[in-house]
Short mmCIF file of C-alpha atoms in Angstrom, two decimals:
data_model
loop_
_atom_site.label_atom_id
_atom_site.label_comp_id
_atom_site.label_asym_id
_atom_site.label_seq_id
_atom_site.Cartn_x
_atom_site.Cartn_y
_atom_site.Cartn_z
CA MET A 1 20.96 0.71 -2.15
CA PHE A 2 20.27 3.86 -3.54
CA GLY A 3 18.39 4.74 -7.04
CA GLN A 4 16.79 6.72 -9.31
CA TYR A 5 14.18 5.84 -12.51
CA LYS A 6 14.03 8.22 -14.74
CA ASN A 7 11.76 8.69 -17.56
CA ILE A 8 8.61 7.27 -15.33
CA LYS A 9 5.23 8.82 -15.15
CA ILE A 10 2.80 8.15 -12.52
CA CYS A 11 -0.36 9.15 -14.42
CA GLY A 12 -3.13 8.35 -12.11
CA ILE A 13 -3.56 6.69 -8.65
CA ALA A 14 -6.89 5.11 -7.17
CA ALA A 15 -7.61 2.92 -4.49
CA THR A 16 -11.04 1.06 -3.40
CA ALA A 17 -11.82 -0.33 0.13
CA PRO A 18 -14.64 -2.60 1.14
CA LYS A 19 -17.65 -1.37 2.19
CA ARG A 20 -18.01 -3.73 5.50
CA VAL A 21 -16.77 -2.08 8.53
CA VAL A 22 -15.94 -3.73 11.94
CA ASN A 23 -15.68 -1.60 14.76
CA ASN A 24 -12.73 -2.24 16.85
CA LEU A 25 -14.20 -1.33 20.37
CA GLU A 26 -16.99 -4.01 19.87
CA LEU A 27 -14.94 -6.91 19.37
CA VAL A 28 -12.18 -6.51 22.43
CA ASP A 29 -14.50 -8.40 24.87
CA GLN A 30 -14.19 -11.83 22.53
CA LEU A 31 -10.50 -11.50 23.98
CA GLU A 32 -10.98 -11.56 27.60
CA SER A 33 -8.34 -9.28 27.81
CA ARG A 34 -8.03 -6.01 29.92
CA ARG A 35 -5.75 -4.64 27.92
CA ALA A 36 -7.32 -5.22 24.44
CA LYS A 37 -9.56 -1.31 24.99
CA ARG A 38 -6.01 -0.16 25.58
CA GLN A 39 -4.53 -1.14 22.47
CA VAL A 40 -7.15 -0.08 20.58
CA SER A 41 -6.15 3.45 21.72
CA VAL A 42 -2.60 3.45 21.23
CA THR A 43 -2.82 1.85 18.01
CA GLY A 44 -5.22 4.55 16.71
CA ILE A 45 -7.31 2.06 14.66
CA ASN A 46 -10.78 2.38 15.85
CA ARG A 47 -12.02 0.98 12.49
CA ARG A 48 -11.36 -1.37 10.03
CA HIS A 49 -13.09 -2.31 6.46
CA VAL A 50 -12.82 -5.98 5.75
CA CYS A 51 -14.07 -8.15 2.68
CA GLN A 52 -17.52 -9.02 2.06
CA LYS A 53 -18.80 -12.61 1.62
CA GLY A 54 -16.55 -13.73 -1.92
CA GLN A 55 -14.96 -10.80 -2.10
CA ALA A 56 -11.20 -10.90 -3.07
CA ALA A 57 -7.89 -8.28 -3.35
CA SER A 58 -8.15 -9.16 -6.74
CA ASP A 59 -11.84 -7.74 -6.85
CA MET A 60 -10.92 -4.60 -5.21
CA ALA A 61 -7.84 -4.13 -7.72
CA CYS A 62 -9.95 -4.45 -10.58
CA VAL A 63 -12.52 -1.97 -9.22
CA ALA A 64 -9.38 0.58 -8.99
CA ALA A 65 -7.86 -0.28 -12.35
CA GLU A 66 -11.85 0.36 -13.95
CA ARG A 67 -11.34 3.78 -12.86
CA VAL A 68 -8.12 4.90 -13.57
CA PHE A 69 -8.80 3.66 -17.25
CA GLU A 70 -11.81 5.72 -17.36
CA HIS A 71 -10.20 8.74 -15.90
CA LEU A 72 -7.14 8.44 -18.33
CA GLY A 73 -8.99 6.73 -21.14
CA TRP A 74 -6.73 4.29 -21.54
CA ARG A 75 -6.99 1.75 -24.17
CA ARG A 76 -6.63 -1.90 -22.80
CA ASP A 77 -4.03 -2.88 -25.61
CA GLU A 78 -1.65 -0.34 -24.23
CA ILE A 79 -0.57 -2.08 -21.35
CA LYS A 80 2.63 -3.68 -21.85
CA ALA A 81 2.69 -4.59 -18.01
CA LEU A 82 0.48 -5.54 -15.19
CA ILE A 83 1.72 -6.51 -12.08
CA PHE A 84 -0.07 -7.77 -8.79
CA VAL A 85 1.70 -7.10 -5.41
CA THR A 86 -0.35 -9.17 -3.03
CA GLN A 87 -0.14 -11.84 -0.26
CA SER A 88 -3.62 -13.09 -1.02
CA PRO A 89 -3.75 -14.24 -4.35
CA ASP A 90 -7.13 -15.78 -5.55
CA VAL A 91 -5.75 -19.38 -6.41
CA GLN A 92 -1.73 -21.02 -5.77
CA THR A 93 -1.69 -20.78 -9.59
CA PRO A 94 -1.55 -19.28 -12.02
CA ALA A 95 -0.53 -15.79 -11.26
CA THR A 96 -3.68 -13.78 -10.33
CA ALA A 97 -2.22 -11.01 -12.48
CA MET A 98 -3.12 -13.74 -15.31
CA ILE A 99 -6.83 -13.62 -13.87
CA VAL A 100 -7.04 -9.68 -13.78
CA GLN A 101 -5.64 -9.53 -17.03
CA LYS A 102 -8.40 -11.48 -18.59
CA ARG A 103 -10.98 -9.60 -16.14
CA LEU A 104 -9.72 -6.16 -17.73
CA GLN A 105 -9.57 -7.44 -21.15
CA ILE A 106 -6.05 -6.41 -21.47
CA GLY A 107 -4.56 -7.38 -24.49
CA LYS A 108 -1.68 -10.41 -24.82
CA ASP A 109 1.26 -8.08 -25.84
CA CYS A 110 1.61 -7.83 -21.98
CA ILE A 111 3.75 -9.48 -19.17
CA ALA A 112 1.67 -10.07 -16.26
CA PHE A 113 3.15 -11.55 -12.78
CA ASP A 114 2.14 -11.54 -9.04
CA VAL A 115 5.01 -10.09 -6.90
CA ASN A 116 4.46 -11.26 -3.11
CA LEU A 117 5.62 -8.67 -0.98
CA GLY A 118 4.21 -6.98 2.26
CA CYS A 119 4.39 -3.73 3.59
CA THR A 120 6.55 -2.90 1.36
CA GLY A 121 4.54 -3.59 -1.55
CA TYR A 122 3.78 -0.70 -3.35
CA VAL A 123 7.11 1.16 -2.91
CA SER A 124 8.91 -1.93 -4.20
CA GLY A 125 6.51 -2.74 -6.94
CA LEU A 126 7.00 0.99 -8.61
CA GLN A 127 10.32 -0.16 -8.88
CA ILE A 128 9.83 -3.50 -10.55
CA ILE A 129 7.52 -2.06 -12.76
CA SER A 130 9.35 1.38 -13.39
CA ALA A 131 12.56 -1.02 -14.78
CA ILE A 132 10.10 -2.93 -17.08
CA LEU A 133 9.08 -0.02 -18.81
CA ASN A 134 12.33 1.64 -19.10
CA ASN A 135 12.85 -1.21 -21.38
CA VAL A 136 9.70 -2.01 -23.18
CA HIS A 137 8.80 1.38 -22.68
CA GLY A 138 4.87 2.10 -23.12
CA LYS A 139 2.28 1.74 -20.17
CA GLY A 140 2.27 -0.18 -17.41
CA LEU A 141 -0.52 -0.84 -14.30
CA LEU A 142 0.74 -1.36 -10.68
CA LEU A 143 -1.83 -3.58 -8.50
CA VAL A 144 -1.48 -3.82 -5.02
CA GLY A 145 -3.98 -5.39 -2.38
CA ASP A 146 -4.77 -7.41 0.24
CA GLY A 147 -8.08 -8.81 1.49
CA ARG A 148 -10.20 -12.09 1.68
CA TYR A 149 -13.58 -13.24 2.79
CA SER A 150 -13.21 -14.74 6.51
CA GLY A 151 -16.76 -15.72 7.38
CA ASP A 152 -19.67 -14.12 8.54
CA ASP A 153 -18.99 -13.83 11.94
CA ILE A 154 -15.87 -11.87 12.80
CA LYS A 155 -13.83 -13.09 15.63
CA VAL A 156 -10.47 -12.43 16.67
CA THR A 157 -8.37 -14.36 18.56
CA SER A 158 -5.56 -11.86 19.31
CA THR A 159 -5.06 -8.32 19.42
CA ASP A 160 -2.98 -8.62 16.32
CA ALA A 161 -6.10 -9.61 14.95
CA LEU A 162 -6.97 -5.70 15.34
CA LEU A 163 -4.54 -4.21 13.26
CA PHE A 164 -5.71 -5.15 9.96
CA GLY A 165 -8.14 -4.51 7.41
CA ASP A 166 -8.31 -4.76 3.30
CA GLY A 167 -7.94 -2.78 0.32
CA ALA A 168 -6.18 -2.54 -2.86
CA SER A 169 -5.06 0.39 -5.46
CA ALA A 170 -4.27 0.25 -9.29
CA THR A 171 -1.57 3.06 -10.19
CA ALA A 172 -1.17 3.92 -14.22
CA LEU A 173 2.62 4.50 -15.31
CA GLU A 174 3.90 5.37 -18.17
CA TYR A 175 7.30 5.90 -20.14
CA VAL A 176 7.66 9.41 -20.89
CA GLU A 177 10.90 10.82 -22.34
CA GLY A 178 12.03 13.49 -20.10
CA GLU A 179 10.05 12.63 -17.18
CA GLU A 180 11.33 13.27 -13.56
CA GLY A 181 10.60 10.15 -12.25
CA PHE A 182 11.71 9.68 -8.85
CA CYS A 183 14.43 8.24 -6.21
CA TYR A 184 13.99 5.55 -3.63
CA SER A 185 16.21 3.32 -1.53
CA GLN A 186 15.77 -0.31 -0.70
CA TYR A 187 16.79 -2.74 1.99
CA THR A 188 16.02 -6.63 3.01
CA ASP A 189 17.07 -8.27 6.28
CA GLY A 190 15.61 -12.19 6.07
CA SER A 191 17.80 -13.09 8.75
CA ARG A 192 14.71 -11.54 10.58
CA HIS A 193 11.81 -13.12 8.78
CA GLU A 194 10.28 -14.89 11.86
CA LEU A 195 9.78 -11.29 13.48
CA ILE A 196 6.24 -11.23 10.85
CA THR A 197 4.88 -14.36 9.73
CA LYS A 198 1.74 -15.88 8.26
CA SER A 199 0.96 -19.88 8.20
CA LEU A 200 -0.13 -21.52 5.00
CA GLU A 201 -3.04 -21.57 6.93
CA GLY A 202 -3.34 -18.19 7.90
CA GLU A 203 -2.15 -17.61 11.50
CA ILE A 204 -0.39 -14.38 11.85
CA ASN A 205 2.30 -14.09 14.29
CA MET A 206 4.41 -11.44 15.39
CA ASP A 207 6.79 -9.75 17.35
CA GLY A 208 5.57 -6.61 18.29
CA ASN A 209 8.00 -5.46 20.54
CA ALA A 210 10.71 -6.39 17.87
CA VAL A 211 8.91 -4.27 14.95
CA LEU A 212 8.52 -1.32 17.18
CA LEU A 213 12.07 -0.93 17.33
CA PHE A 214 12.75 -2.23 13.82
CA SER A 215 10.47 0.92 12.65
CA LEU A 216 11.66 3.41 14.87
CA ASP A 217 15.57 2.38 14.62
CA GLU A 218 16.28 1.41 10.99
CA VAL A 219 13.49 2.06 8.98
CA SER A 220 13.53 6.23 10.85
CA ARG A 221 17.48 6.02 10.19
CA SER A 222 16.75 4.95 6.44
CA ILE A 223 14.57 8.12 5.69
CA VAL A 224 16.96 10.59 6.92
CA ASP A 225 19.33 8.56 4.63
CA ILE A 226 17.60 8.84 1.70
CA LYS A 227 17.20 12.76 2.34
CA LYS A 228 20.62 12.95 3.02
CA HIS A 229 21.85 11.18 -0.32
CA PHE A 230 19.93 12.85 -2.49
CA SER A 231 19.97 16.51 -0.67
CA ILE A 232 16.03 16.34 -0.57
CA SER A 233 15.49 19.33 2.18
CA GLU A 234 12.45 19.43 4.49
CA GLU A 235 10.44 22.26 2.31
CA ALA A 236 10.74 19.71 -0.39
CA ILE A 237 8.84 17.26 0.95
CA ASP A 238 4.74 18.22 0.91
CA TYR A 239 3.95 15.34 2.81
CA TYR A 240 5.14 11.56 4.46
CA VAL A 241 3.07 8.66 2.99
CA LEU A 242 4.40 6.04 5.74
CA HIS A 243 3.21 2.33 5.77
CA GLN A 244 0.20 2.68 7.97
CA ALA A 245 1.36 0.21 11.18
CA GLN A 246 -0.41 2.12 13.54
CA LYS A 247 -0.49 5.18 15.66
CA ILE A 248 2.39 4.48 18.08
CA ILE A 249 4.90 3.55 15.35
CA LEU A 250 4.20 6.06 13.28
CA ASN A 251 4.32 9.00 15.65
CA GLY A 252 7.45 7.60 16.43
CA MET A 253 8.62 7.74 13.49
CA ALA A 254 7.88 11.17 12.76
CA ASN A 255 9.62 12.06 16.11
CA GLU A 256 12.53 10.22 15.29
CA CYS A 257 12.85 11.47 12.13
CA ASN A 258 12.16 14.79 13.43
CA PHE A 259 9.49 16.33 10.83
CA ASP A 260 6.24 17.45 12.23
CA VAL A 261 2.92 15.08 12.23
CA SER A 262 0.99 17.58 10.36
CA LYS A 263 2.79 16.71 7.16
CA MET A 264 1.58 13.06 7.93
CA LEU A 265 -1.07 11.44 6.06
CA ILE A 266 -3.05 8.75 7.66
CA SER A 267 -5.71 6.36 7.04
CA TYR A 268 -4.86 3.59 9.40
CA ASP A 269 -8.24 5.24 12.11
CA GLU A 270 -10.64 4.11 9.44
CA PHE A 271 -8.87 1.42 7.39
CA GLY A 272 -6.24 -0.20 9.85
CA ASN A 273 -3.17 -1.86 8.33
CA THR A 274 -3.83 -2.55 5.01
CA SER A 275 -0.87 -4.19 4.38
CA THR A 276 0.26 -3.66 0.70
CA ALA A 277 -2.53 -1.12 -0.16
CA THR A 278 -1.57 1.27 3.27
CA VAL A 279 1.03 3.88 1.12
CA PRO A 280 -1.31 4.24 -2.06
CA LEU A 281 -4.87 3.57 -0.26
CA THR A 282 -3.75 6.70 2.80
CA ILE A 283 -3.08 9.12 -1.04
CA CYS A 284 -6.55 8.09 -2.27
CA ARG A 285 -8.00 8.45 0.99
CA ASN A 286 -6.63 12.34 1.62
CA ALA A 287 -7.41 13.33 -2.57
CA GLU A 288 -9.18 16.23 -1.20
CA LEU A 289 -6.36 17.50 0.80
CA LEU A 290 -3.90 16.94 -1.86
CA ARG A 291 -5.52 18.65 -4.84
CA LYS A 292 -5.73 21.21 -3.60
CA LYS A 293 -2.43 21.97 -5.03
CA ASP A 294 -1.66 20.75 -8.75
CA LYS A 295 1.46 19.26 -7.82
CA VAL A 296 3.00 17.38 -4.25
CA SER A 297 5.77 15.77 -3.58
CA LEU A 298 5.87 12.79 -1.33
CA LEU A 299 7.86 10.61 0.64
CA MET A 300 6.63 7.11 0.80
CA SER A 301 8.31 4.53 3.27
CA GLY A 302 7.00 1.07 3.37
CA PHE A 303 8.29 -1.42 6.07
CA GLY A 304 7.63 -4.66 7.59
CA VAL A 305 7.34 -8.35 6.46
CA GLY A 306 10.46 -9.48 5.55
CA LEU A 307 12.10 -7.53 7.11
CA ALA A 308 12.48 -5.10 4.15
CA TRP A 309 11.79 -1.65 4.17
CA SER A 310 11.94 1.19 1.01
CA ASN A 311 11.54 4.80 0.29
CA VAL A 312 10.56 6.70 -2.16
CA TYR A 313 10.56 10.26 -3.27
CA LEU A 314 8.80 11.84 -5.93
CA THR A 315 6.23 14.23 -7.64
CA LEU A 316 2.81 13.40 -8.32
CA ASP A 317 0.19 15.64 -10.46
CA THR A 318 -2.53 15.72 -8.05
CA LYS A 319 -5.40 15.63 -11.11
CA GLY A 320 -4.23 12.11 -11.36
CA ILE A 321 -5.21 11.30 -7.64
CA LEU A 322 -9.06 9.99 -7.05
CA PRO A 323 -10.74 9.99 -4.19
CA LEU A 324 -10.64 6.59 -2.25
CA GLU A 325 -13.94 4.88 -3.23
CA LEU A 326 -15.79 1.95 -1.02
CA SER A 327 -17.31 -1.42 -2.79
CA ASP A 328 -18.88 -4.85 -2.20
CA PHE A 329 -18.50 -5.35 -6.31
CA CYS A 330 -16.98 -9.26 -6.61
CA TYR A 331 -16.30 -11.57 -9.40
CA GLY A 332 -17.87 -14.73 -7.20
CA GLU A 333 -16.62 -17.93 -8.19
CA ILE A 334 -12.93 -17.92 -9.17
CA GLU A 335 -11.98 -18.37 -12.85
#
C-alpha cells in the first residue's frame, strides 16, 4: 500500500534514553554459551541503556516532549492530537497517552490514545497522526517508546535478551497548507505473527533466522519498491534510517537495496534495539551530523513485530532535530 500525506510539517524531534548502561560482554557468562560472545560481535550491540528502578517508557517520552515544547515555544493547549505508540504501557487501562496528557498539562480539546505497535511504531505513527491532523488541522504530538524497570540485577536467560534497550521520543507535527509532507508504504502479514512474540508475562520468543530472511527479502524489496513508485533517486536520499534490529540485518539490507552503508545512520552499537523508538532515537543520536545541512532527506524503514513493515520518505528541517538526551527522571508511582 502506497500513499502520501500533504500539508504536514515535522517541526521538532527529541529522544531520551536511560543513563543506566549494560555491557553485553559482561553478561554473556550468565548464558554459559560459547556462542554468546560471538553473537555480541555479530549483532554489533555492545552496550544497551535500560531503565532505572521505577522508570518507564512514559517518563522518557515526557522528558523528550518537554524538550520539544521548550525548543519550539509551543503552548500546551495548541495540541489537538496526542498519540503514544508503545508496547510498555503504564497500566492496562486507561491509555497511557491520557496519563501523559495530564503530566504535560495538555488541554482537553485534544484526542489522546495509545497504539500497540512494535518496530514499525514510528513510521506507522507518523501516518496515523498525519491522517488526524489533515482533518482537524492544528498541532500534534507523536510519542513512541518502550522500556520498563526489570530489576536491580540485570539477568539474561537467552541471547535474544542481549538485543533490547530502552528509549523514547517525541515528535511535534503541524498542519501547514502547502507543506510537502511525506510519502509512505505500509504492509502487514499477521499470518506470521508468531515469529516475534512477547507473552503477557513478558517472555520474548523470536525465530531469528526467519526474521533475518524476512528483513533481507520483503523489507528490502519494499524499500526498492517505494523508491521506484515515487521516483526517488539515490541522490535524493541523504541518509537511510532503518529499524535498529542488529548489525548483520542492517548491513545485509544495505547490500540487498544496493546503497552504501555510509549512508545508514546507526544507534544499535550503544543503545541496542529500542523497538518503537529506534528510528527517531537514531536520528537524534546523529543530530550533530545531520545539522551540518539545513535540510536532510531521509528514507525511514520500520519492520518486525506483527509481522509488519513500513517506509517513509521525507525532508526534515535540521534545526528541529535535538541531540539525544540521557535521563533518570521518573514520575514515581503511577497516577
